[in-house]
CSV table of C-alpha atoms and ligand atoms in Angstrom, one decimal:
chain,number,residue,atom,x,y,z
A,1,MET,CA,-106.9,148.8,61.3
A,2,ALA,CA,-107.3,151.9,59.5
A,3,ARG,CA,-106.8,150.2,56.3
A,4,LEU,CA,-109.7,147.9,57.0
A,5,ARG,CA,-111.9,150.8,58.3
A,6,VAL,CA,-111.6,152.4,55.4
A,7,SER,CA,-112.5,149.4,52.9
A,8,SER,CA,-115.6,148.4,54.9
A,9,THR,CA,-118.4,150.3,52.7
A,10,THR,CA,-116.3,148.9,49.6
A,11,VAL,CA,-116.4,145.6,50.9
A,12,ALA,CA,-120.3,146.1,51.8
A,13,VAL,CA,-121.1,147.4,48.4
A,14,LEU,CA,-119.3,144.2,46.9
A,15,VAL,CA,-121.3,142.0,49.2
A,16,VAL,CA,-124.4,143.6,47.9
A,17,ILE,CA,-123.4,143.2,44.4
A,18,GLN,CA,-122.3,139.9,45.0
A,19,THR,CA,-125.4,138.8,46.6
A,20,GLY,CA,-127.2,140.0,43.7
A,21,PHE,CA,-125.5,138.3,41.3
A,22,LEU,CA,-125.9,135.0,43.0
A,23,LEU,CA,-129.5,135.7,43.4
A,24,PHE,CA,-129.8,136.4,39.6
A,25,LEU,CA,-127.8,132.9,38.8
A,26,TYR,CA,-130.1,131.1,41.1
A,27,THR,CA,-133.4,132.3,39.4
A,28,GLN,CA,-131.6,131.8,36.1
A,29,GLN,CA,-130.7,128.1,36.9
A,30,GLY,CA,-133.4,126.6,34.7
A,31,THR,CA,-132.6,128.2,31.8
A,32,LEU,CA,-128.7,128.6,31.8
A,33,PRO,CA,-126.7,125.5,30.6
A,34,ALA,CA,-125.2,123.3,33.3
A,35,PRO,CA,-122.1,124.6,34.6
A,36,SER,CA,-119.1,123.2,32.8
A,37,ALA,CA,-117.0,120.8,34.5
A,38,GLU,CA,-114.0,122.5,34.4
A,39,LYS,CA,-114.3,125.2,37.0
A,40,PRO,CA,-116.0,123.8,40.3
A,41,ALA,CA,-118.2,126.2,41.8
A,42,ARG,CA,-116.5,125.7,45.3
A,43,THR,CA,-113.4,126.5,46.8
A,44,HIS,CA,-111.8,123.6,49.1
A,45,LEU,CA,-109.2,125.1,51.4
A,46,LEU,CA,-107.0,122.7,53.5
A,47,ILE,CA,-105.3,124.3,56.6
A,48,LEU,CA,-102.2,121.9,56.9
A,49,SER,CA,-100.6,122.2,60.1
A,50,SER,CA,-99.3,120.4,63.1
A,51,TRP,CA,-100.1,120.0,66.7
A,52,ARG,CA,-99.9,123.4,68.8
A,53,SER,CA,-99.1,125.4,66.0
A,54,GLY,CA,-102.0,128.1,66.3
A,55,SER,CA,-104.1,126.1,63.9
A,56,SER,CA,-107.2,126.6,66.0
A,57,PHE,CA,-107.2,130.1,65.9
A,58,VAL,CA,-106.6,130.2,62.0
A,59,GLY,CA,-109.2,127.7,61.7
A,60,GLN,CA,-111.7,130.1,63.5
A,61,LEU,CA,-110.9,132.8,61.1
A,62,PHE,CA,-112.1,130.6,58.5
A,63,SER,CA,-115.1,129.0,60.5
A,64,GLN,CA,-116.8,132.4,61.3
A,65,HIS,CA,-117.0,133.6,57.8
A,66,PRO,CA,-120.8,133.3,56.8
A,67,ASP,CA,-119.6,131.6,53.4
A,68,VAL,CA,-117.4,128.9,54.9
A,69,PHE,CA,-118.3,125.4,55.9
A,70,TYR,CA,-115.6,124.3,58.6
A,71,LEU,CA,-114.6,121.4,60.2
A,72,MET,CA,-111.5,120.7,62.5
A,73,GLU,CA,-109.6,117.7,62.3
A,74,PRO,CA,-112.2,115.2,60.8
A,75,ALA,CA,-109.3,112.7,60.2
A,76,TRP,CA,-109.5,112.2,64.1
A,77,HIS,CA,-112.0,109.9,63.7
A,78,VAL,CA,-109.5,107.7,61.3
A,79,TRP,CA,-106.7,107.9,63.9
A,80,VAL,CA,-109.0,106.9,66.8
A,81,THR,CA,-110.5,104.0,65.1
A,82,MET,CA,-107.3,102.6,63.4
A,83,SER,CA,-104.7,103.6,66.1
A,84,GLN,CA,-102.9,100.6,66.0
A,85,ASN,CA,-101.6,101.9,62.3
A,86,SER,CA,-99.1,104.1,61.5
A,87,ALA,CA,-99.5,107.8,59.9
A,88,LYS,CA,-98.1,106.7,56.8
A,89,VAL,CA,-100.8,103.7,56.5
A,90,LEU,CA,-103.5,105.8,57.4
A,91,HIS,CA,-102.5,108.4,54.9
A,92,MET,CA,-105.0,107.3,52.3
A,93,ALA,CA,-107.8,106.6,54.5
A,94,VAL,CA,-107.5,110.2,55.9
A,95,ARG,CA,-107.4,111.6,52.1
A,96,ASP,CA,-110.5,109.7,51.3
A,97,LEU,CA,-112.1,111.0,54.2
A,98,ILE,CA,-111.0,114.5,53.2
A,99,ARG,CA,-112.4,114.3,49.7
A,100,SER,CA,-115.7,113.2,50.8
A,101,VAL,CA,-115.9,116.2,53.2
A,102,PHE,CA,-114.9,118.5,50.5
A,103,LYS,CA,-117.5,117.1,48.3
A,104,CYS,CA,-120.3,117.2,51.2
A,105,ASP,CA,-120.6,113.5,51.3
A,106,MET,CA,-120.8,112.6,55.2
A,107,SER,CA,-121.5,108.8,54.4
A,108,VAL,CA,-117.7,108.7,54.9
A,109,PHE,CA,-118.0,108.6,58.6
A,110,ASP,CA,-120.4,105.7,58.9
A,111,ALA,CA,-117.1,103.8,59.1
A,112,TYR,CA,-116.0,105.4,62.0
A,113,MET,CA,-119.3,106.5,64.0
A,114,PRO,CA,-122.7,104.5,65.0
A,115,TRP,CA,-125.2,104.3,63.1
A,116,ASN,CA,-127.8,106.6,65.1
A,117,ARG,CA,-125.9,109.6,65.6
A,118,ASN,CA,-126.3,113.3,66.1
A,119,LEU,CA,-124.2,116.6,65.6
A,120,SER,CA,-122.4,115.9,68.5
A,121,HIS,CA,-120.6,112.6,67.5
A,122,LEU,CA,-118.6,114.9,65.4
A,123,PHE,CA,-115.2,115.5,66.8
A,124,GLN,CA,-115.2,119.4,67.6
A,125,TRP,CA,-118.4,119.9,66.2
A,126,ALA,CA,-119.3,123.0,68.3
A,127,VAL,CA,-116.1,125.0,66.9
A,128,SER,CA,-117.9,124.9,63.7
A,129,ARG,CA,-119.9,128.0,62.9
A,130,ALA,CA,-121.8,126.2,60.2
A,131,LEU,CA,-122.7,123.6,62.4
A,132,CYS,CA,-124.1,126.1,65.2
A,133,THR,CA,-126.2,128.1,62.6
A,134,GLU,CA,-128.7,127.6,60.3
A,135,PRO,CA,-129.6,125.2,58.4
A,136,ALA,CA,-127.8,122.7,60.7
A,137,CYS,CA,-129.2,124.4,64.0
A,138,GLU,CA,-131.9,126.7,64.1
A,139,HIS,CA,-131.2,128.4,67.0
A,140,PHE,CA,-128.7,131.0,65.3
A,141,PRO,CA,-129.0,132.8,62.2
A,142,ARG,CA,-126.0,132.2,59.5
A,143,THR,CA,-124.4,135.3,60.2
A,144,ASP,CA,-123.9,135.4,63.9
A,145,ILE,CA,-120.5,134.9,65.3
A,146,THR,CA,-120.9,131.6,67.4
A,147,ARG,CA,-119.4,130.4,70.6
A,148,GLU,CA,-118.5,127.0,71.3
A,149,GLY,CA,-120.1,126.9,74.7
A,150,ALA,CA,-123.8,128.4,73.4
A,151,CYS,CA,-123.6,126.1,70.4
A,152,LYS,CA,-123.0,122.8,72.4
A,153,THR,CA,-125.6,123.8,74.8
A,154,LEU,CA,-128.2,124.2,72.0
A,155,CYS,CA,-127.1,122.4,68.7
A,156,GLY,CA,-125.9,119.1,69.8
A,157,LYS,CA,-129.2,117.0,69.4
A,158,TYR,CA,-129.5,117.8,65.7
A,159,PRO,CA,-129.5,114.7,63.2
A,160,PHE,CA,-126.2,113.9,61.9
A,161,SER,CA,-127.8,114.3,58.7
A,162,LYS,CA,-127.6,118.0,59.0
A,163,VAL,CA,-124.1,118.3,58.3
A,164,GLU,CA,-124.7,117.3,54.9
A,165,GLU,CA,-127.2,119.4,54.4
A,166,ALA,CA,-125.5,122.6,55.7
A,167,CYS,CA,-122.3,121.6,53.8
A,168,HIS,CA,-124.2,122.1,50.4
A,169,THR,CA,-125.2,125.4,50.7
A,170,TYR,CA,-121.8,126.8,51.5
A,171,SER,CA,-119.5,128.0,48.5
A,172,HIS,CA,-116.5,127.6,50.4
A,173,ILE,CA,-115.4,124.1,52.2
A,174,VAL,CA,-112.4,124.6,54.9
A,175,ILE,CA,-110.8,121.8,56.5
A,176,LYS,CA,-108.1,121.8,59.5
A,177,GLU,CA,-105.9,118.9,59.4
A,178,VAL,CA,-102.6,117.9,61.4
A,179,ARG,CA,-102.4,114.1,60.1
A,180,PHE,CA,-100.7,114.9,56.6
A,181,PHE,CA,-96.9,114.4,56.8
A,182,ASP,CA,-96.2,114.6,52.9
A,183,LEU,CA,-97.5,116.8,50.3
A,184,ARG,CA,-97.6,114.1,47.6
A,185,VAL,CA,-100.6,112.4,49.3
A,186,LEU,CA,-102.8,115.7,48.5
A,187,TYR,CA,-101.5,115.3,44.7
A,188,PRO,CA,-104.8,113.2,43.4
A,189,LEU,CA,-106.9,116.0,45.3
A,190,LEU,CA,-104.7,118.9,43.7
A,191,THR,CA,-105.6,117.1,40.3
A,192,ASP,CA,-109.2,116.0,40.9
A,193,PRO,CA,-111.3,118.4,38.3
A,194,SER,CA,-114.0,118.4,40.6
A,195,LEU,CA,-112.1,120.1,43.4
A,196,ASN,CA,-110.6,123.6,43.6
A,197,LEU,CA,-108.0,122.7,46.3
A,198,LYS,CA,-105.9,125.3,48.3
A,199,ILE,CA,-103.5,124.9,51.0
A,200,ILE,CA,-102.5,127.1,53.5
A,201,HIS,CA,-99.6,125.4,55.3
A,202,LEU,CA,-99.3,127.0,58.9
A,203,VAL,CA,-95.8,126.7,60.5
A,204,ARG,CA,-94.5,127.6,64.2
A,205,ASP,CA,-91.2,127.8,65.5
A,206,PRO,CA,-90.3,124.2,66.7
A,207,ARG,CA,-88.9,125.5,69.8
A,208,ALA,CA,-92.5,127.1,70.8
A,209,VAL,CA,-94.5,124.2,69.6
A,210,VAL,CA,-92.0,122.0,72.2
A,211,LYS,CA,-93.1,124.3,75.0
A,212,SER,CA,-96.8,124.2,74.0
A,213,ARG,CA,-96.8,120.2,73.6
A,214,GLU,CA,-95.4,120.0,77.1
A,215,GLN,CA,-98.6,121.4,78.4
A,216,SER,CA,-100.9,118.5,77.0
A,217,VAL,CA,-98.6,115.6,77.0
A,218,LYS,CA,-101.0,113.2,78.0
A,219,ALA,CA,-103.7,114.2,75.0
A,220,LEU,CA,-100.8,113.7,72.8
A,221,ALA,CA,-99.5,110.3,73.6
A,222,ARG,CA,-102.0,108.4,71.4
A,223,ASP,CA,-101.1,110.5,68.3
A,224,ASN,CA,-97.4,110.2,69.1
A,225,GLY,CA,-97.9,106.4,69.3
A,226,ILE,CA,-99.3,106.6,65.5
A,227,VAL,CA,-96.7,109.3,64.4
A,228,LEU,CA,-94.0,106.6,65.9
A,229,ASN,CA,-95.9,103.5,64.6
A,230,THR,CA,-95.1,102.2,67.7
A,231,ASN,CA,-98.6,100.3,68.3
A,232,GLY,CA,-98.9,100.8,71.9
A,233,SER,CA,-95.3,100.1,73.0
A,234,GLN,CA,-93.0,102.4,74.7
A,235,VAL,CA,-90.1,103.8,72.8
A,236,GLU,CA,-87.2,106.1,74.0
A,237,ASP,CA,-87.6,109.4,74.1
A,238,PRO,CA,-91.0,109.7,72.0
A,239,GLU,CA,-91.3,113.6,72.2
A,240,TYR,CA,-87.8,114.6,70.4
A,241,ARG,CA,-88.6,111.8,67.6
A,242,VAL,CA,-92.1,113.0,67.1
A,243,LEU,CA,-91.0,116.5,66.7
A,244,GLN,CA,-88.3,115.3,64.3
A,245,GLU,CA,-91.1,113.5,62.6
A,246,ILE,CA,-93.1,116.8,62.2
A,247,CYS,CA,-90.0,119.1,61.5
A,248,ARG,CA,-89.0,116.7,58.6
A,249,SER,CA,-93.0,116.8,57.1
A,250,HIS,CA,-92.6,120.7,57.3
A,251,VAL,CA,-89.5,120.8,55.3
A,252,GLN,CA,-90.9,118.4,52.8
A,253,ILE,CA,-94.4,119.9,52.3
A,254,TYR,CA,-92.3,123.1,51.9
A,255,GLU,CA,-89.9,122.1,49.3
A,256,THR,CA,-92.0,120.0,47.5
A,257,ALA,CA,-94.4,123.2,47.0
A,258,THR,CA,-91.6,125.5,46.3
A,259,LEU,CA,-88.5,124.0,44.8
A,260,LYS,CA,-89.5,122.6,41.4
A,261,PRO,CA,-93.2,122.3,42.1
A,262,PRO,CA,-95.7,120.4,40.0
A,263,SER,CA,-97.6,122.6,37.6
A,264,PHE,CA,-101.0,121.9,39.3
A,265,LEU,CA,-99.7,123.5,42.7
A,266,LYS,CA,-99.4,126.6,40.9
A,267,ASP,CA,-101.4,129.4,42.7
A,268,ARG,CA,-102.7,126.7,45.2
A,269,TYR,CA,-100.1,126.7,48.2
A,270,LEU,CA,-99.2,129.7,50.8
A,271,LEU,CA,-97.3,129.3,53.7
A,272,ILE,CA,-98.0,131.3,56.9
A,273,ARG,CA,-95.9,131.5,59.9
A,274,PHE,CA,-97.6,131.7,63.1
A,275,GLU,CA,-95.4,134.2,64.6
A,276,ASP,CA,-95.9,136.6,61.6
A,277,LEU,CA,-99.7,136.1,62.1
A,278,VAL,CA,-99.6,137.3,65.6
A,279,ARG,CA,-97.0,140.1,65.3
A,280,ASP,CA,-99.0,141.8,62.5
A,281,PRO,CA,-102.5,139.9,62.1
A,282,LEU,CA,-104.2,142.1,59.5
A,283,PRO,CA,-101.9,141.6,56.4
A,284,GLU,CA,-101.5,137.6,57.4
A,285,ILE,CA,-105.5,137.4,57.1
A,286,THR,CA,-105.9,139.6,54.3
A,287,ALA,CA,-103.6,137.3,52.4
A,288,MET,CA,-105.1,134.5,53.7
A,289,TYR,CA,-108.5,135.6,52.6
A,290,THR,CA,-107.2,136.9,49.1
A,291,PHE,CA,-105.8,133.8,48.8
A,292,ALA,CA,-109.1,131.7,49.4
A,293,ASP,CA,-111.2,134.2,47.7
A,294,LEU,CA,-113.1,135.3,50.8
A,295,GLN,CA,-114.1,138.8,51.4
A,296,LEU,CA,-114.0,140.5,54.9
A,297,THR,CA,-117.7,141.5,56.1
A,298,PRO,CA,-117.9,144.5,58.6
A,299,LYS,CA,-118.9,142.1,61.3
A,300,LEU,CA,-115.8,139.8,60.8
A,301,GLU,CA,-113.8,143.0,60.7
A,302,SER,CA,-115.1,144.1,64.1
A,303,TRP,CA,-114.9,140.4,65.3
A,304,ILE,CA,-111.2,140.5,64.2
A,305,TYR,CA,-110.5,143.7,65.6
A,306,ASN,CA,-111.8,142.4,69.0
A,307,ILE,CA,-110.0,139.2,69.0
A,308,THR,CA,-106.8,141.0,68.2
A,309,HIS,CA,-107.0,143.6,70.6
A,310,GLY,CA,-109.0,141.6,73.7
A,311,GLN,CA,-112.2,143.4,73.2
A,312,GLY,CA,-115.7,142.4,73.1
A,313,PRO,CA,-118.0,139.9,74.8
A,314,SER,CA,-115.8,136.9,74.2
A,315,ARG,CA,-112.6,138.3,76.0
A,316,LYS,CA,-110.6,136.1,77.8
A,317,LYS,CA,-113.2,133.2,77.3
A,318,GLU,CA,-112.4,131.6,74.1
A,319,ALA,CA,-109.3,129.3,73.6
A,320,PHE,CA,-108.2,130.9,70.7
A,321,LEU,CA,-108.1,134.5,71.8
A,322,ILE,CA,-105.1,136.3,71.3
A,323,THR,CA,-104.2,139.8,71.8
A,324,SER,CA,-101.2,141.1,69.8
A,325,ARG,CA,-99.3,141.9,72.8
A,326,ASP,CA,-100.1,138.7,74.9
A,327,ALA,CA,-99.7,136.4,71.7
A,328,VAL,CA,-96.3,138.0,71.1
A,329,ASN,CA,-95.1,137.2,74.3
A,330,VAL,CA,-96.5,133.8,74.5
A,331,SER,CA,-94.8,133.4,71.1
A,332,GLN,CA,-91.6,134.3,72.7
A,333,ALA,CA,-92.4,132.3,76.4
A,334,TRP,CA,-90.2,129.4,75.4
A,335,ARG,CA,-87.2,131.9,75.6
A,336,ASN,CA,-87.7,132.1,79.6
A,337,VAL,CA,-89.2,128.8,80.0
A,338,LEU,CA,-87.2,126.2,78.0
A,339,PRO,CA,-83.6,125.0,79.5
A,340,PHE,CA,-80.9,125.8,77.0
A,341,GLN,CA,-80.3,121.9,76.9
A,342,LYS,CA,-83.6,121.5,75.5
A,343,VAL,CA,-83.2,124.2,73.0
A,344,GLN,CA,-80.3,122.7,71.8
A,345,ARG,CA,-81.8,119.6,71.4
A,346,VAL,CA,-84.8,121.1,69.2
A,347,GLN,CA,-82.2,122.7,67.3
A,348,GLU,CA,-80.4,120.1,66.4
A,349,VAL,CA,-83.6,117.7,65.4
A,350,CYS,CA,-85.2,120.5,63.6
A,351,LYS,CA,-82.4,121.9,62.2
A,352,GLY,CA,-83.6,121.8,58.5
A,353,ALA,CA,-87.2,123.3,59.5
A,354,ILE,CA,-85.5,125.7,61.6
A,355,LYS,CA,-83.5,127.0,59.0
A,356,ILE,CA,-85.6,126.9,56.0
A,357,LEU,CA,-88.7,128.5,57.6
A,358,GLY,CA,-86.5,131.4,58.5
A,359,TYR,CA,-86.1,131.3,62.3
A,360,GLN,CA,-82.8,131.9,64.1
A,361,ALA,CA,-80.9,129.3,66.2
A,362,VAL,CA,-79.5,130.5,69.5
A,363,ASP,CA,-75.6,129.4,70.2
A,364,SER,CA,-76.0,130.1,74.1
A,365,GLU,CA,-78.0,131.0,76.6
A,366,ARG,CA,-77.6,134.4,76.7
A,367,GLU,CA,-78.8,134.6,73.2
A,368,GLN,CA,-81.7,132.5,74.2
A,369,LYS,CA,-82.9,134.6,76.9
A,370,ASP,CA,-82.0,138.1,75.2
A,371,LEU,CA,-85.3,139.2,73.9
A,372,SER,CA,-83.8,142.0,72.1
A,373,LEU,CA,-82.3,139.5,69.7
A,374,ASP,CA,-85.3,138.7,67.2
A,375,LEU,CA,-85.3,135.0,66.1
A,376,VAL,CA,-88.1,135.4,63.9
A,377,LEU,CA,-86.0,136.3,60.5
A,378,PRO,CA,-88.2,138.9,58.2
A,379,HIS,CA,-89.4,137.0,55.0
A,380,ARG,CA,-90.9,138.5,51.7
A,381,ARG,CA,-94.3,136.7,51.2
A,382,SER,CA,-93.1,136.3,47.5
A,383,GLN,CA,-90.5,134.1,48.4
A,384,PHE,CA,-92.9,131.8,50.1
A,385,SER,CA,-95.9,131.6,48.0
A,386,TRP,CA,-96.8,130.9,44.6
A,387,ALA,CA,-99.7,133.4,44.6
A,388,SER,CA,-99.1,137.0,44.0
A,389,PHE,CA,-101.0,139.5,45.8
A,390,SER,CA,-101.2,142.3,43.4
A,391,GLN,CA,-102.9,144.7,46.2
A,392,ASN,CA,-100.0,144.2,48.6
B,1,NAG,C1,-127.0,112.8,70.6
B,1,NAG,O1,-125.7,112.6,71.2
B,1,NAG,C2,-125.7,112.8,72.5
B,1,NAG,C3,-124.5,112.4,72.8
B,1,NAG,O2,-124.0,111.1,72.3
B,1,NAG,C4,-126.6,111.8,73.2
B,1,NAG,O3,-126.7,112.0,74.6
B,1,NAG,C5,-128.2,111.8,72.7
B,1,NAG,O4,-129.2,111.2,73.2
B,1,NAG,C6,-128.2,112.0,71.1
B,1,NAG,N1,-129.5,112.4,70.7
B,1,NAG,C7,-130.0,111.8,69.8
B,1,NAG,C8,-131.4,112.4,69.4
B,1,NAG,O5,-129.9,110.9,69.3
B,2,NAG,C1,-100.7,96.0,67.7
B,2,NAG,O1,-100.5,95.2,69.1
B,2,NAG,C2,-101.9,94.6,69.2
B,2,NAG,C3,-101.9,94.1,70.9
B,2,NAG,O2,-100.7,94.1,71.1
B,2,NAG,C4,-101.8,93.3,68.3
B,2,NAG,O3,-102.7,92.4,68.3
B,2,NAG,C5,-101.6,93.7,66.8
B,2,NAG,O4,-101.7,92.4,65.7
B,2,NAG,C6,-100.4,94.8,66.7
B,2,NAG,N1,-100.6,95.5,65.3
B,2,NAG,C7,-99.9,95.7,64.4
B,2,NAG,C8,-100.2,96.3,63.2
B,2,NAG,O5,-98.6,95.6,64.6
B,3,NAG,C1,-116.6,143.9,69.5
B,3,NAG,O1,-116.4,144.7,70.6
B,3,NAG,C2,-117.4,145.6,70.6
B,3,NAG,C3,-117.1,146.6,72.2
B,3,NAG,O2,-117.3,145.4,73.2
B,3,NAG,C4,-118.9,145.2,70.5
B,3,NAG,O3,-119.6,146.1,70.6
B,3,NAG,C5,-118.8,144.3,69.3
B,3,NAG,O4,-120.2,143.8,69.2
B,3,NAG,C6,-117.9,143.5,69.1
B,3,NAG,N1,-118.1,142.8,67.8
B,3,NAG,C7,-117.9,141.6,67.4
B,3,NAG,C8,-118.4,141.3,66.1
B,3,NAG,O5,-118.5,140.7,68.4
B,4,NAG,C1,-94.6,140.5,78.2
B,4,NAG,O1,-93.4,139.9,78.8
B,4,NAG,C2,-92.6,140.9,79.4
B,4,NAG,C3,-91.1,139.9,80.0
B,4,NAG,O2,-91.5,139.0,80.1
B,4,NAG,C4,-93.2,141.3,80.8
B,4,NAG,O3,-92.6,142.2,81.6
B,4,NAG,C5,-94.6,141.8,80.2
B,4,NAG,O4,-95.5,142.3,81.3
B,4,NAG,C6,-95.4,141.1,79.5
B,4,NAG,N1,-96.7,141.5,78.8
B,4,NAG,C7,-97.7,141.0,78.5
B,4,NAG,C8,-98.8,142.2,78.0
B,4,NAG,O5,-98.3,140.0,79.0
């Protein structure tokens, strides 16, 4: 925290300068030439992750920022509407939906929702601070840290058109998605000159993912069918097969972005491991904000301190709440809970992902249970990212 504390006045000063500059730009709009098409005014950020990998928490880190318009898994609507198809077939519909949302064109939801709709029709709308504050919902000022419960009570009845209206007022559009299994699907968005797309690839130890997925088997059943392209029929061993597909996609995405990447990916891909975030949140959060061109505000700084230290009014209430210590424990819980045979099985189907993402496989039950043995190998960020962080 010390590092942040020291910088808070600097941040405040920068925010004031930035605000002044923006005001200047707005007042000058009539006289300045139209902004050139080559540099889009907005930043578009995709948090690319998988189920049960800490992406709701990372989503909140962005959602609560007053410059960010955030949606959590808008492509849920695509999958629910067309659940007889495979993830591969749905990739294109998902990508088109993401593109439209990035451009604040919410008419794309016409295909997936009734005409007469309001804010509450949007999947997980109340976790988006932008949909709980002005101008989407008049009950909370834009700079508030919002909470899902209070937002649900007060903001659900606002018309759906508020989504688009609010979106247009933000400099950063952030979407979290778990429904991409191939980075190449996103190339048309990365090369679209009207977008300024950056990708945070959030991964987690597959053995911890398995433990976490076991707690929500029912909720994941339909998604599993789409991942495995079963169209409702039963298949053997769905859990391992889904996991295998998820691990395969992490390897594909990571390798595509780091081994011989196309030039348009330069500085647009950042890998974050959930375990690193949990063990030492601030450097990881700072890296993500820097990558996304966002400044830490004093209020966010206080909120982040609170949620990572189990303090403040929202303690224990929010699903994404982690304290450093609890979360480190939680991220190790699989080592006490999963039978060794299961761990072996996971290590088999996810062999490539475990190796390439810097986790250590265990060879015996003794190794698994010996918590003094660290199974998260350290990494230097430069190995994992195109972006260079000069201040780190
Ligand atoms: C908004 O949506 C909720 C949930 O579907 C519904 O109960 C409510 O009547 C809707 N309100 C309006 C004004 O459409
Ligand atoms: C999926 O299953 C339904 C009902 O069993 C069937 O009508 C439909 O044709 C199937 N769709 C595909 C794409 O296989
Ligand atoms: C953090 O916690 C402190 C102490 O409970 C509280 O006064 C403060 O308002 C909290 N900050 C935020 C942004 O929630
Ligand atoms: C973390 O786990 C250890 C061993 O499993 C346990 O003794 C300890 O109480 C846990 N700490 C917290 C903060 O939950």
